[in-house]
Each structure stands twice: as structure tokens, then as C-alpha cells.
Amino acid sequence: DRHGAAAGLTQGWHLSHTTRQNIRNSELAPLGMRAWQIKDELRQGARKPYKELIDVSSADPHRAGVKPLSFVRQVLAVCYYPQLAKSDKLPADVRQRAQRLLGTCAGGSAGSYCPAGGIPEIIDIVCEFISRRDDGVPSYPENIFITSGAQRAFVEILNILVNTLRSPITGVLTPCPSYPPGNMAVVMLGGAVVPYYLDEEQGWELKIDELHRALESAKGVCDPTVLYVINPGNPTGHVQSRKSIEEVIRFASEKRLFLMVDEVYQDSVFEQESRFVSYKKVLAEMGPPLSHTVEMASFHSVSKGFIGECGLRGGYVELVNVDPSVMRNLYTLMSRDASTTTGQLALDLMINPPQPGDPSYPLTAITLHISDLRVLEVLNSLPGISCQPVKGGGYALPRLHLPPGAIQKAKEVGMLPDYFYCSRLLEETELCVGAGSENGQRESTYHIRYRQSSDEVLRRLTSFHIQFMKDFS
């Protein structure tokens, strides 16, 4: 739990300034918790400026009001109530998919246990998906583990990589801003977070010079053995170019770092000039010796894929160039927490969606994303806000240029400045966004994080921000 984790942090683990800041912020009253309290108050008839709370602070699209895809829910409904397969009210491809998926389950039932590591037929489909995505680069079932979400797989891989008995302790290079549970997992397993800063002014670009700086900063503190990369960026919304990926792979090879690549937003790239290219594809096409020596783990999830089913808890990790003896240990670890049957069925639906000509295709040929040019124009037109182009992923991360009066007031009430801003925004407009300090940021910079770009979200944010800047200028 949170208090147990906080107690463990006093036992001599080395923490970066950014990680300390994140933990301090998490000990404040969480914005999400206060949002639920406001929701209850509204239900009980409390008088508020707005009659509805909008929570766009998390990566959960359904929580933010996005409707689930009918195809996914229809197939799962048939899987759990097979009599529906006889109904002509459901599309033919829905019934056919459900029957095929039930055929992969022991006893033909979605309520049966799953094999450790995943249902073999679905692992095969994952391999087909990866090979198709990577233009024919092969993927092998023995390198795939299906898990209860990408985060679970991430923790289990770290379990192997972080050596708590050695001195100095294991270091993990992590992006800043980053996905907070990733950093917390490193710390709680006994490792050290070594932040490298993404270049905001250059669209949150990952620069090799900064990786060298981060590595140098770890000397005497820890022994970095892992490089954690998020592409497309979370929460930054950047998409790495092929050239950038090649540079990172060469760096990892030169410094003998294990690559952990979070690619869960690979289906959510929506800028026309950007294209997702997997690290595995680039590595394979770089050829020997790199393609045979660089060790890597790649993660994907139904939570952040285009179906956005966060509650179904399904995902996978693919290992590349990992020693067979390590793979045996991983199999043991992964077997402790296999994905639910539902999560594996959902994984099949995400990586193998309806195709043109299928009855359900018109309802699934969409992309869930948070931004468009109009949103950027609105944000960048406001005094005290600037926002880099959002090319993919699930969030926008605008920067707040707060007046000294707001920073001083935040200090007086014991809050970080962007947390103070988000708290006021929630109380005054019933709009819940995330504070950039939860994800890490350069010192003396402040950000907000949110998922949805509806007109109502922009209207509330714009109205509040203009008044906030007047109040503290």
C-alpha cells in the first residue's frame, strides 16, 4: 500500500529529485479522490458552479465519457452467454468470432482456467499481429507472455533485472515526464530511477546527448543496466522517428543496457506526418550484430490500445534476444499472475479487429485520440499556456507559465504549483485534470495533463485559466 511504500523509501534507496517530488505529491489529497467526493456531492444535490463533473485526468477513455466499441462488447457477451450466438440480431462476424474464441477455451467455456503464459491460440494470433505490423519480421510464441496488463509484465521483467543484493544498486534510465507507476515499480523493487529529460521545446524529442548526461549523473549512485522508453509518449504525445529509434538502439548496445519499450499507444498515432515504427522492426532491419545482441522487452495492452478497455486487464510482452535461462525464470514469474480469460479474449479483438467488408467494420474503423489542431490553437492562444503538438498517445501536456503570485500561494498552502492550479480548477469548475508534477518535469516548469478535447472541457479550462491568471498577476 502507499504507506508501506513510503516506509520502504526511508531504508536508504537512492531517489532522484523528480521521484521524491512525485512521492511527495502523491501524499497530498489525490485529485481523483476529491473528484469522486465532488461527484457524490453533486448527486446529493449540492450547489456547484456546474451540474456535472468531468474527469479527464486518467488514461481511461470510458471514464472520460468515450463509449465502448459495440463489436467488443457484443463478442464478449456471446462468449459469456453462448445462447446469444443463435440470435440474428447480432452481426454474423460477431457470432463467428465468439464461437472461434470459445473454441480456444478449455471446455469451450470462458469461465475455465487459462494456461500459464496465455492461451496458445491467442499467443499465435499475437505473433501474427506483430509480424504483420513489422512487415514480415518474425515473432515466435516462446517469446510471448500474455499478462494482466502491460504494467504487470513490466514489473515482472524488472524483477529479473533489478538486483537488490549488489552494490551499487541497479539503475533504470526513465523518461521525464514519464508514466508514474513505472518509476514507482523501479523504486519499490529496490532500484534507482535515473531520469533523462525529453526536450519539450523540440516536441518532447528524446536526445542522445541527454541519455549520456543521465548516465554520467548515475556514477557513484547506482549501476544503470536498463533503459526505459515510451513510444508513443505518455503523457507527452510525441512519436519517435526511425532515426531516433536507431540512435537509442545504438546507445543501448554501446552501454550494454536492456531496452524496456512501452509501446501501448502504438494504435493511437493521428498526426498525418507521423508513423509508429516498433523498436523490434527497427532493430531487426539494422541487422547483425545489433539485431542478434540487443536485449529488449516490448509491451502492449488492451487498456491503451484502440479499444480502450482498461477494466478488462489484458496485455502482452514480447522478449527479444533474451537468454534461454532467463526466459525459464520469467515463465515461472509470469505463471504467478496469468491474465484473465476475458483479458485474453479482448486482446484478440484488439489485435485482430474487423476488416473492410465485415459487418462490424464501420463501427470499429475509428481512432481514439485526444487532440486536433483546433485544441492546440485554443491552448496556445491563452496567456500563460503553451502546448507542443500532440502526435499520438492518450494525453495532451500543456505547459503552465504561472505568475509568481500563484507559485507563492501554492507554497503557502503546501502544494506544488501545478497541483495547486489543478486543485483550484477542480473545485471551481468540476473539471479534473492531472498535475504534471505527477509525471515528473524539469525544475521550475509546470504542466497539466488531460485526455479529452471536447468543447466543454476547453470551455471550462479557458474560463478558469483566464480568471486564475488575473487573480495572481
mmCIF file of N, CA and C in Angstrom, residues 173 196-199 205-216 227 229 240 243-255 257 259 279:
data_model
loop_
_atom_site.group_PDB
_atom_site.id
_atom_site.type_symbol
_atom_site.label_atom_id
_atom_site.label_comp_id
_atom_site.label_asym_id
_atom_site.label_seq_id
_atom_site.Cartn_x
_atom_site.Cartn_y
_atom_site.Cartn_z
ATOM 1 N N LEU A 173 17.242 3.963 -16.402
ATOM 2 C CA LEU A 173 17.060 5.256 -17.061
ATOM 3 C C LEU A 173 15.605 5.377 -17.505
ATOM 4 N N TYR A 196 15.988 10.881 -17.503
ATOM 5 C CA TYR A 196 16.505 11.650 -18.639
ATOM 6 C C TYR A 196 15.354 12.499 -19.146
ATOM 7 N N TYR A 197 15.653 13.769 -19.433
ATOM 8 C CA TYR A 197 14.607 14.734 -19.748
ATOM 9 C C TYR A 197 14.348 14.805 -21.249
ATOM 10 N N LEU A 198 13.092 14.689 -21.617
ATOM 11 C CA LEU A 198 12.687 14.885 -23.003
ATOM 12 C C LEU A 198 12.695 16.375 -23.313
ATOM 13 N N ASP A 199 13.035 16.734 -24.533
ATOM 14 C CA ASP A 199 13.201 18.132 -24.925
ATOM 15 C C ASP A 199 11.849 18.717 -25.333
ATOM 16 N N GLU A 205 11.266 15.673 -27.840
ATOM 17 C CA GLU A 205 12.189 14.763 -28.517
ATOM 18 C C GLU A 205 13.133 14.093 -27.516
ATOM 19 N N LEU A 206 13.431 12.822 -27.761
ATOM 20 C CA LEU A 206 14.416 12.081 -26.970
ATOM 21 C C LEU A 206 15.781 12.291 -27.625
ATOM 22 N N LYS A 207 16.710 12.902 -26.888
ATOM 23 C CA LYS A 207 18.022 13.233 -27.446
ATOM 24 C C LYS A 207 19.117 12.385 -26.796
ATOM 25 N N ILE A 208 20.012 11.882 -27.628
ATOM 26 C CA ILE A 208 21.076 11.002 -27.161
ATOM 27 C C ILE A 208 22.010 11.728 -26.200
ATOM 28 N N ASP A 209 22.274 13.007 -26.431
ATOM 29 C CA ASP A 209 23.122 13.765 -25.512
ATOM 30 C C ASP A 209 22.559 13.728 -24.092
ATOM 31 N N GLU A 210 21.246 13.779 -23.988
ATOM 32 C CA GLU A 210 20.618 13.752 -22.664
ATOM 33 C C GLU A 210 20.745 12.376 -22.019
ATOM 34 N N LEU A 211 20.713 11.318 -22.822
ATOM 35 C CA LEU A 211 20.940 9.978 -22.280
ATOM 36 C C LEU A 211 22.361 9.864 -21.721
ATOM 37 N N HIS A 212 23.324 10.426 -22.446
ATOM 38 C CA HIS A 212 24.709 10.419 -21.952
ATOM 39 C C HIS A 212 24.808 11.190 -20.635
ATOM 40 N N ARG A 213 24.130 12.343 -20.565
ATOM 41 C CA ARG A 213 24.165 13.132 -19.326
ATOM 42 C C ARG A 213 23.570 12.352 -18.162
ATOM 43 N N ALA A 214 22.421 11.695 -18.407
ATOM 44 C CA ALA A 214 21.772 10.934 -17.345
ATOM 45 C C ALA A 214 22.664 9.793 -16.865
ATOM 46 N N LEU A 215 23.297 9.132 -17.812
ATOM 47 C CA LEU A 215 24.177 8.011 -17.455
ATOM 48 C C LEU A 215 25.349 8.499 -16.608
ATOM 49 N N GLU A 216 25.901 9.627 -16.978
ATOM 50 C CA GLU A 216 27.023 10.193 -16.229
ATOM 51 C C GLU A 216 26.581 10.590 -14.814
ATOM 52 N N LEU A 227 17.277 0.681 -19.842
ATOM 53 C CA LEU A 227 16.810 1.921 -20.465
ATOM 54 C C LEU A 227 15.328 1.757 -20.778
ATOM 55 N N VAL A 229 11.911 3.246 -22.342
ATOM 56 C CA VAL A 229 11.470 4.177 -23.378
ATOM 57 C C VAL A 229 9.956 4.036 -23.539
ATOM 58 N N GLN A 240 8.340 8.870 -31.811
ATOM 59 C CA GLN A 240 9.744 8.827 -32.230
ATOM 60 C C GLN A 240 9.884 8.526 -33.718
ATOM 61 N N LYS A 243 14.901 7.398 -37.189
ATOM 62 C CA LYS A 243 16.276 7.810 -36.901
ATOM 63 C C LYS A 243 16.518 7.857 -35.394
ATOM 64 N N SER A 244 15.560 8.404 -34.655
ATOM 65 C CA SER A 244 15.690 8.491 -33.205
ATOM 66 C C SER A 244 15.765 7.100 -32.590
ATOM 67 N N ILE A 245 14.936 6.177 -33.068
ATOM 68 C CA ILE A 245 14.941 4.815 -32.540
ATOM 69 C C ILE A 245 16.291 4.144 -32.804
ATOM 70 N N GLU A 246 16.824 4.334 -34.005
ATOM 71 C CA GLU A 246 18.134 3.757 -34.320
ATOM 72 C C GLU A 246 19.206 4.284 -33.365
ATOM 73 N N GLU A 247 19.179 5.581 -33.079
ATOM 74 C CA GLU A 247 20.162 6.168 -32.170
ATOM 75 C C GLU A 247 20.048 5.566 -30.768
ATOM 76 N N VAL A 248 18.811 5.370 -30.315
ATOM 77 C CA VAL A 248 18.601 4.803 -28.979
ATOM 78 C C VAL A 248 19.109 3.361 -28.933
ATOM 79 N N ILE A 249 18.856 2.595 -29.984
ATOM 80 C CA ILE A 249 19.313 1.200 -30.026
ATOM 81 C C ILE A 249 20.835 1.139 -29.996
ATOM 82 N N ARG A 250 21.489 2.013 -30.760
ATOM 83 C CA ARG A 250 22.956 2.028 -30.754
ATOM 84 C C ARG A 250 23.486 2.409 -29.365
ATOM 85 N N PHE A 251 22.832 3.354 -28.744
ATOM 86 C CA PHE A 251 23.232 3.772 -27.394
ATOM 87 C C PHE A 251 23.094 2.606 -26.416
ATOM 88 N N ALA A 252 21.947 1.902 -26.468
ATOM 89 C CA ALA A 252 21.720 0.766 -25.577
ATOM 90 C C ALA A 252 22.766 -0.316 -25.799
ATOM 91 N N SER A 253 23.130 -0.537 -27.048
ATOM 92 C CA SER A 253 24.144 -1.545 -27.358
ATOM 93 C C SER A 253 25.513 -1.133 -26.817
ATOM 94 N N GLU A 254 25.880 0.116 -27.058
ATOM 95 C CA GLU A 254 27.187 0.617 -26.623
ATOM 96 C C GLU A 254 27.327 0.569 -25.108
ATOM 97 N N LYS A 255 26.251 0.896 -24.395
ATOM 98 C CA LYS A 255 26.305 0.960 -22.933
ATOM 99 C C LYS A 255 25.823 -0.327 -22.264
ATOM 100 N N LEU A 257 22.818 -1.811 -22.185
ATOM 101 C CA LEU A 257 21.580 -1.593 -21.442
ATOM 102 C C LEU A 257 20.468 -2.470 -22.005
ATOM 103 N N LEU A 259 16.765 -2.881 -23.063
ATOM 104 C CA LEU A 259 15.726 -1.959 -23.504
ATOM 105 C C LEU A 259 14.357 -2.449 -23.059
ATOM 106 N N TYR A 279 10.223 -0.683 -32.121
ATOM 107 C CA TYR A 279 11.644 -0.875 -31.853
ATOM 108 C C TYR A 279 12.129 -2.207 -32.403
#
